[in-house]
Amino acid sequence: MWNDWFSIGPLTVHGYGVMSGIGIVAAYFMIESRAKKKGLDYDKVFGLLISCLVFGYAGSKLLYMMTILPELLADPASILEHLSGGWVVIGGILGGILGGYLYCSWKKLPKWEFFDTALAGVALAQGFGRIGCFLAGCCYGAPTDSWIGIAFTSSEFAPNGIRMIPTQLISSGLDFLLCGFLVWYDARKQKNAGEVTALYLTLYSLGRFILEFFRGDAARGAVGVFSTSQFLGLFTLVAGAVILVKRRRAEANL
């Protein structure tokens, strides 16, 4: 689509980066606002966000490197070529959760309450991020003759001139819907802290597992018949379901 927006000297502003930045900023203000309404220590939201971002990006990059491990072993110097690009979202989610857990433990914050507050914002950020994927042409779908297909003309990632399922936009829409659902559930249906966290893990994993069947990029790696994200998503889906059952039966915080 249209990833290179404009250049200032040697610096080029990319649509992917802009949309990712918008997502992060939007998530921050949403999480801070929700923390205030819930009576949480909203001054800690910025530190929580930074911790989640650092661990999230590290987890995303590490998992991506694992998917191309044979290539890296054959040519170790090529690792430098992959430092600026290539991410696996499920790795970012796991890394971000770890970062949030460590930060909440360090600051002695109620973990379930902060996770419930933050994960709707995470879904919001992911929605914007997937629009960035669409602009860049990465994470593209399988070829299709359907009316829904979209052909890229100048992408550095997707095959150009071939109509493909817009999995990026579908994923973005699902992320925005998940954000709205989590906010609604938190306000109207949640009985015990931790249920929203469990629902995020369950619903995101389920949606991602199904959508992966319509992806066309092979660079995301595979474990047997499943893509890397599908394989790990099975574990996060089960973990979310188990947490949901336990949290609905428990009153105590983590």
GROMACS .gro file of C-alpha atoms in nm:
model
  254
    1MET     CA    1   0.000   0.000   0.000
    2TRP     CA    2   0.157   0.328   0.112
    3ASN     CA    3   0.428   0.273   0.371
    4ASP     CA    4   0.683   0.543   0.283
    5TRP     CA    5   0.506   0.867   0.369
    6PHE     CA    6   0.778   1.129   0.337
    7SER     CA    7   1.147   1.182   0.395
    8ILE     CA    8   1.346   1.444   0.581
    9GLY     CA    9   1.706   1.406   0.472
   10PRO     CA   10   1.810   1.045   0.537
   11LEU     CA   11   1.505   0.985   0.762
   12THR     CA   12   1.195   0.829   0.606
   13VAL     CA   13   0.867   0.829   0.795
   14HIS     CA   14   0.692   0.494   0.747
   15GLY     CA   15   0.321   0.426   0.785
   16TYR     CA   16   0.397   0.114   0.987
   17GLY     CA   17   0.593   0.312   1.244
   18VAL     CA   18   0.336   0.592   1.258
   19MET     CA   19   0.046   0.355   1.317
   20SER     CA   20   0.244   0.162   1.580
   21GLY     CA   21   0.323   0.490   1.753
   22ILE     CA   22  -0.041   0.598   1.744
   23GLY     CA   23  -0.139   0.264   1.893
   24ILE     CA   24   0.108   0.295   2.180
   25VAL     CA   25   0.002   0.652   2.263
   26ALA     CA   26  -0.368   0.563   2.240
   27ALA     CA   27  -0.312   0.261   2.463
   28TYR     CA   28  -0.129   0.471   2.722
   29PHE     CA   29  -0.407   0.729   2.753
   30MET     CA   30  -0.674   0.461   2.758
   31ILE     CA   31  -0.499   0.260   3.030
   32GLU     CA   32  -0.431   0.572   3.237
   33SER     CA   33  -0.795   0.683   3.211
   34ARG     CA   34  -0.923   0.339   3.306
   35ALA     CA   35  -0.680   0.320   3.598
   36LYS     CA   36  -0.810   0.652   3.732
   37LYS     CA   37  -1.172   0.538   3.709
   38LYS     CA   38  -1.091   0.214   3.890
   39GLY     CA   39  -0.902   0.390   4.170
   40LEU     CA   40  -0.566   0.235   4.080
   41ASP     CA   41  -0.231   0.408   4.111
   42TYR     CA   42  -0.237   0.561   3.762
   43ASP     CA   43   0.103   0.726   3.814
   44LYS     CA   44   0.251   0.380   3.765
   45VAL     CA   45   0.094   0.331   3.421
   46PHE     CA   46   0.385   0.490   3.234
   47GLY     CA   47   0.639   0.265   3.402
   48LEU     CA   48   0.417  -0.036   3.339
   49LEU     CA   49   0.388   0.057   2.971
   50ILE     CA   50   0.763   0.098   2.928
   51SER     CA   51   0.829  -0.236   3.098
   52CYS     CA   52   0.574  -0.412   2.878
   53LEU     CA   53   0.712  -0.249   2.563
   54VAL     CA   54   1.074  -0.341   2.638
   55PHE     CA   55   0.996  -0.702   2.724
   56GLY     CA   56   0.731  -0.722   2.453
   57TYR     CA   57   0.960  -0.610   2.172
   58ALA     CA   58   1.235  -0.835   2.307
   59GLY     CA   59   1.000  -1.134   2.315
   60SER     CA   60   0.868  -1.059   1.967
   61LYS     CA   61   1.218  -1.029   1.822
   62LEU     CA   62   1.348  -1.337   2.005
   63LEU     CA   63   1.066  -1.555   1.876
   64TYR     CA   64   1.118  -1.423   1.524
   65MET     CA   65   1.487  -1.511   1.546
   66MET     CA   66   1.388  -1.861   1.652
   67THR     CA   67   1.173  -1.901   1.340
   68ILE     CA   68   1.475  -1.826   1.118
   69LEU     CA   69   1.730  -2.010   1.332
   70PRO     CA   70   1.858  -2.235   1.048
   71GLU     CA   71   1.935  -1.926   0.841
   72LEU     CA   72   2.114  -1.760   1.132
   73LEU     CA   73   2.320  -2.072   1.204
   74ALA     CA   74   2.423  -2.092   0.840
   75ASP     CA   75   2.517  -1.724   0.829
   76PRO     CA   76   2.557  -1.570   1.178
   77ALA     CA   77   2.642  -1.231   1.030
   78SER     CA   78   2.289  -1.211   0.885
   79ILE     CA   79   2.152  -1.146   1.233
   80LEU     CA   80   2.232  -0.777   1.178
   81GLU     CA   81   1.998  -0.771   0.879
   82HIS     CA   82   1.708  -0.894   1.092
   83LEU     CA   83   1.745  -0.659   1.388
   84SER     CA   84   1.537  -0.379   1.234
   85GLY     CA   85   1.256  -0.592   1.092
   86GLY     CA   86   1.074  -0.916   1.161
   87TRP     CA   87   0.848  -0.966   1.461
   88VAL     CA   88   0.617  -1.236   1.597
   89VAL     CA   89   0.323  -1.085   1.783
   90ILE     CA   90   0.257  -1.382   2.011
   91GLY     CA   91   0.614  -1.351   2.137
   92GLY     CA   92   0.549  -0.985   2.206
   93ILE     CA   93   0.237  -1.068   2.405
   94LEU     CA   94   0.419  -1.323   2.619
   95GLY     CA   95   0.713  -1.089   2.670
   96GLY     CA   96   0.484  -0.799   2.754
   97ILE     CA   97   0.296  -1.005   3.013
   98LEU     CA   98   0.627  -1.105   3.170
   99GLY     CA   99   0.739  -0.741   3.177
  100GLY     CA  100   0.411  -0.635   3.334
  101TYR     CA  101   0.432  -0.910   3.594
  102LEU     CA  102   0.786  -0.814   3.692
  103TYR     CA  103   0.698  -0.444   3.711
  104CYS     CA  104   0.389  -0.505   3.925
  105SER     CA  105   0.592  -0.732   4.153
  106TRP     CA  106   0.864  -0.469   4.186
  107LYS     CA  107   0.617  -0.189   4.265
  108LYS     CA  108   0.392  -0.418   4.471
  109LEU     CA  109   0.089  -0.342   4.256
  110PRO     CA  110  -0.226  -0.559   4.238
  111LYS     CA  111  -0.140  -0.765   3.932
  112TRP     CA  112  -0.479  -0.888   3.819
  113GLU     CA  113  -0.632  -0.540   3.847
  114PHE     CA  114  -0.354  -0.382   3.643
  115PHE     CA  115  -0.356  -0.660   3.384
  116ASP     CA  116  -0.734  -0.625   3.344
  117THR     CA  117  -0.696  -0.250   3.303
  118ALA     CA  118  -0.407  -0.269   3.059
  119LEU     CA  119  -0.502  -0.550   2.823
  120ALA     CA  120  -0.792  -0.365   2.663
  121GLY     CA  121  -0.535  -0.098   2.576
  122VAL     CA  122  -0.305  -0.365   2.438
  123ALA     CA  123  -0.581  -0.483   2.205
  124LEU     CA  124  -0.634  -0.121   2.096
  125ALA     CA  125  -0.264  -0.080   2.018
  126GLN     CA  126  -0.265  -0.405   1.823
  127GLY     CA  127  -0.555  -0.279   1.613
  128PHE     CA  128  -0.357   0.025   1.504
  129GLY     CA  129  -0.043  -0.184   1.460
  130ARG     CA  130  -0.219  -0.416   1.215
  131ILE     CA  131  -0.320  -0.116   1.006
  132GLY     CA  132   0.053  -0.044   0.993
  133CYS     CA  133   0.108  -0.401   0.872
  134PHE     CA  134  -0.141  -0.336   0.593
  135LEU     CA  135   0.035  -0.017   0.488
  136ALA     CA  136   0.369  -0.199   0.475
  137GLY     CA  137   0.228  -0.516   0.318
  138CYS     CA  138   0.369  -0.755   0.577
  139CYS     CA  139   0.162  -1.030   0.743
  140TYR     CA  140  -0.029  -1.066   0.416
  141GLY     CA  141  -0.296  -1.322   0.335
  142ALA     CA  142  -0.322  -1.609   0.094
  143PRO     CA  143  -0.400  -1.543  -0.276
  144THR     CA  144  -0.771  -1.524  -0.355
  145ASP     CA  145  -1.009  -1.456  -0.644
  146SER     CA  146  -1.274  -1.333  -0.402
  147TRP     CA  147  -1.404  -0.976  -0.404
  148ILE     CA  148  -1.236  -0.926  -0.068
  149GLY     CA  149  -0.890  -0.964  -0.220
  150ILE     CA  150  -0.651  -0.669  -0.231
  151ALA     CA  151  -0.343  -0.644  -0.454
  152PHE     CA  152  -0.032  -0.458  -0.343
  153THR     CA  153   0.158  -0.256  -0.600
  154SER     CA  154   0.475  -0.139  -0.426
  155SER     CA  155   0.524  -0.350  -0.114
  156GLU     CA  156   0.868  -0.464  -0.003
  157PHE     CA  157   0.713  -0.764   0.173
  158ALA     CA  158   0.402  -0.889  -0.006
  159PRO     CA  159   0.395  -1.022  -0.364
  160ASN     CA  160   0.283  -0.730  -0.581
  161GLY     CA  161   0.004  -0.753  -0.836
  162ILE     CA  162  -0.162  -1.058  -0.673
  163ARG     CA  163  -0.500  -1.032  -0.502
  164MET     CA  164  -0.469  -1.154  -0.144
  165ILE     CA  165  -0.692  -1.186   0.162
  166PRO     CA  166  -0.643  -0.866   0.370
  167THR     CA  167  -0.560  -1.055   0.689
  168GLN     CA  168  -0.405  -0.740   0.835
  169LEU     CA  169  -0.733  -0.547   0.820
  170ILE     CA  170  -0.934  -0.845   0.943
  171SER     CA  171  -0.694  -0.878   1.236
  172SER     CA  172  -0.718  -0.505   1.304
  173GLY     CA  173  -1.096  -0.519   1.313
  174LEU     CA  174  -1.091  -0.817   1.548
  175ASP     CA  175  -0.847  -0.635   1.778
  176PHE     CA  176  -1.069  -0.327   1.797
  177LEU     CA  177  -1.372  -0.547   1.868
  178LEU     CA  178  -1.177  -0.731   2.138
  179CYS     CA  179  -1.083  -0.399   2.297
  180GLY     CA  180  -1.446  -0.289   2.310
  181PHE     CA  181  -1.563  -0.624   2.444
  182LEU     CA  182  -1.303  -0.627   2.724
  183VAL     CA  183  -1.399  -0.275   2.833
  184TRP     CA  184  -1.767  -0.373   2.835
  185TYR     CA  185  -1.705  -0.699   3.021
  186ASP     CA  186  -1.486  -0.526   3.279
  187ALA     CA  187  -1.758  -0.269   3.350
  188ARG     CA  188  -2.066  -0.492   3.335
  189LYS     CA  189  -1.988  -0.861   3.382
  190GLN     CA  190  -1.662  -0.919   3.567
  191LYS     CA  191  -1.701  -1.073   3.913
  192ASN     CA  192  -1.339  -1.125   4.014
  193ALA     CA  193  -1.018  -0.957   3.904
  194GLY     CA  194  -0.835  -1.155   3.639
  195GLU     CA  195  -1.133  -1.250   3.425
  196VAL     CA  196  -1.059  -0.981   3.164
  197THR     CA  197  -0.699  -1.100   3.145
  198ALA     CA  198  -0.819  -1.455   3.089
  199LEU     CA  199  -1.064  -1.346   2.821
  200TYR     CA  200  -0.796  -1.153   2.637
  201LEU     CA  201  -0.570  -1.457   2.625
  202THR     CA  202  -0.853  -1.688   2.521
  203LEU     CA  203  -1.022  -1.473   2.259
  204TYR     CA  204  -0.707  -1.332   2.103
  205SER     CA  205  -0.552  -1.678   2.079
  206LEU     CA  206  -0.867  -1.824   1.925
  207GLY     CA  207  -0.900  -1.547   1.669
  208ARG     CA  208  -0.533  -1.562   1.579
  209PHE     CA  209  -0.540  -1.941   1.547
  210ILE     CA  210  -0.825  -1.925   1.295
  211LEU     CA  211  -0.687  -1.629   1.101
  212GLU     CA  212  -0.350  -1.799   1.057
  213PHE     CA  213  -0.514  -2.044   0.814
  214PHE     CA  214  -0.572  -1.751   0.579
  215ARG     CA  215  -0.218  -1.611   0.598
  216GLY     CA  216   0.008  -1.638   0.295
  217ASP     CA  217   0.350  -1.543   0.431
  218ALA     CA  218   0.567  -1.842   0.517
  219ALA     CA  219   0.837  -1.645   0.701
  220ARG     CA  220   0.650  -1.667   1.034
  221GLY     CA  221   0.777  -2.020   1.092
  222ALA     CA  222   0.602  -2.349   1.161
  223VAL     CA  223   0.585  -2.626   1.418
  224GLY     CA  224   0.456  -2.936   1.244
  225VAL     CA  225   0.128  -2.854   1.071
  226PHE     CA  226   0.083  -2.532   1.272
  227SER     CA  227   0.242  -2.193   1.231
  228THR     CA  228   0.454  -2.074   1.523
  229SER     CA  229   0.174  -1.843   1.639
  230GLN     CA  230  -0.086  -2.119   1.613
  231PHE     CA  231   0.129  -2.359   1.812
  232LEU     CA  232   0.196  -2.112   2.094
  233GLY     CA  233  -0.160  -1.984   2.069
  234LEU     CA  234  -0.289  -2.325   2.171
  235PHE     CA  235  -0.106  -2.290   2.501
  236THR     CA  236  -0.220  -1.931   2.564
  237LEU     CA  237  -0.578  -2.029   2.476
  238VAL     CA  238  -0.575  -2.314   2.728
  239ALA     CA  239  -0.401  -2.093   2.986
  240GLY     CA  240  -0.665  -1.825   2.940
  241ALA     CA  241  -0.948  -2.076   2.978
  242VAL     CA  242  -0.796  -2.222   3.295
  243ILE     CA  243  -0.738  -1.876   3.443
  244LEU     CA  244  -1.096  -1.774   3.362
  245VAL     CA  245  -1.241  -2.076   3.544
  246LYS     CA  246  -1.016  -2.023   3.845
  247ARG     CA  247  -1.071  -1.648   3.868
  248ARG     CA  248  -1.448  -1.682   3.850
  249ARG     CA  249  -1.424  -1.907   4.153
  250ALA     CA  250  -1.174  -1.700   4.350
  251GLU     CA  251  -1.186  -1.372   4.537
  252ALA     CA  252  -0.820  -1.343   4.628
  253ASN     CA  253  -0.577  -1.139   4.422
  254LEU     CA  254  -0.265  -1.290   4.270
   0.00000   0.00000   0.00000
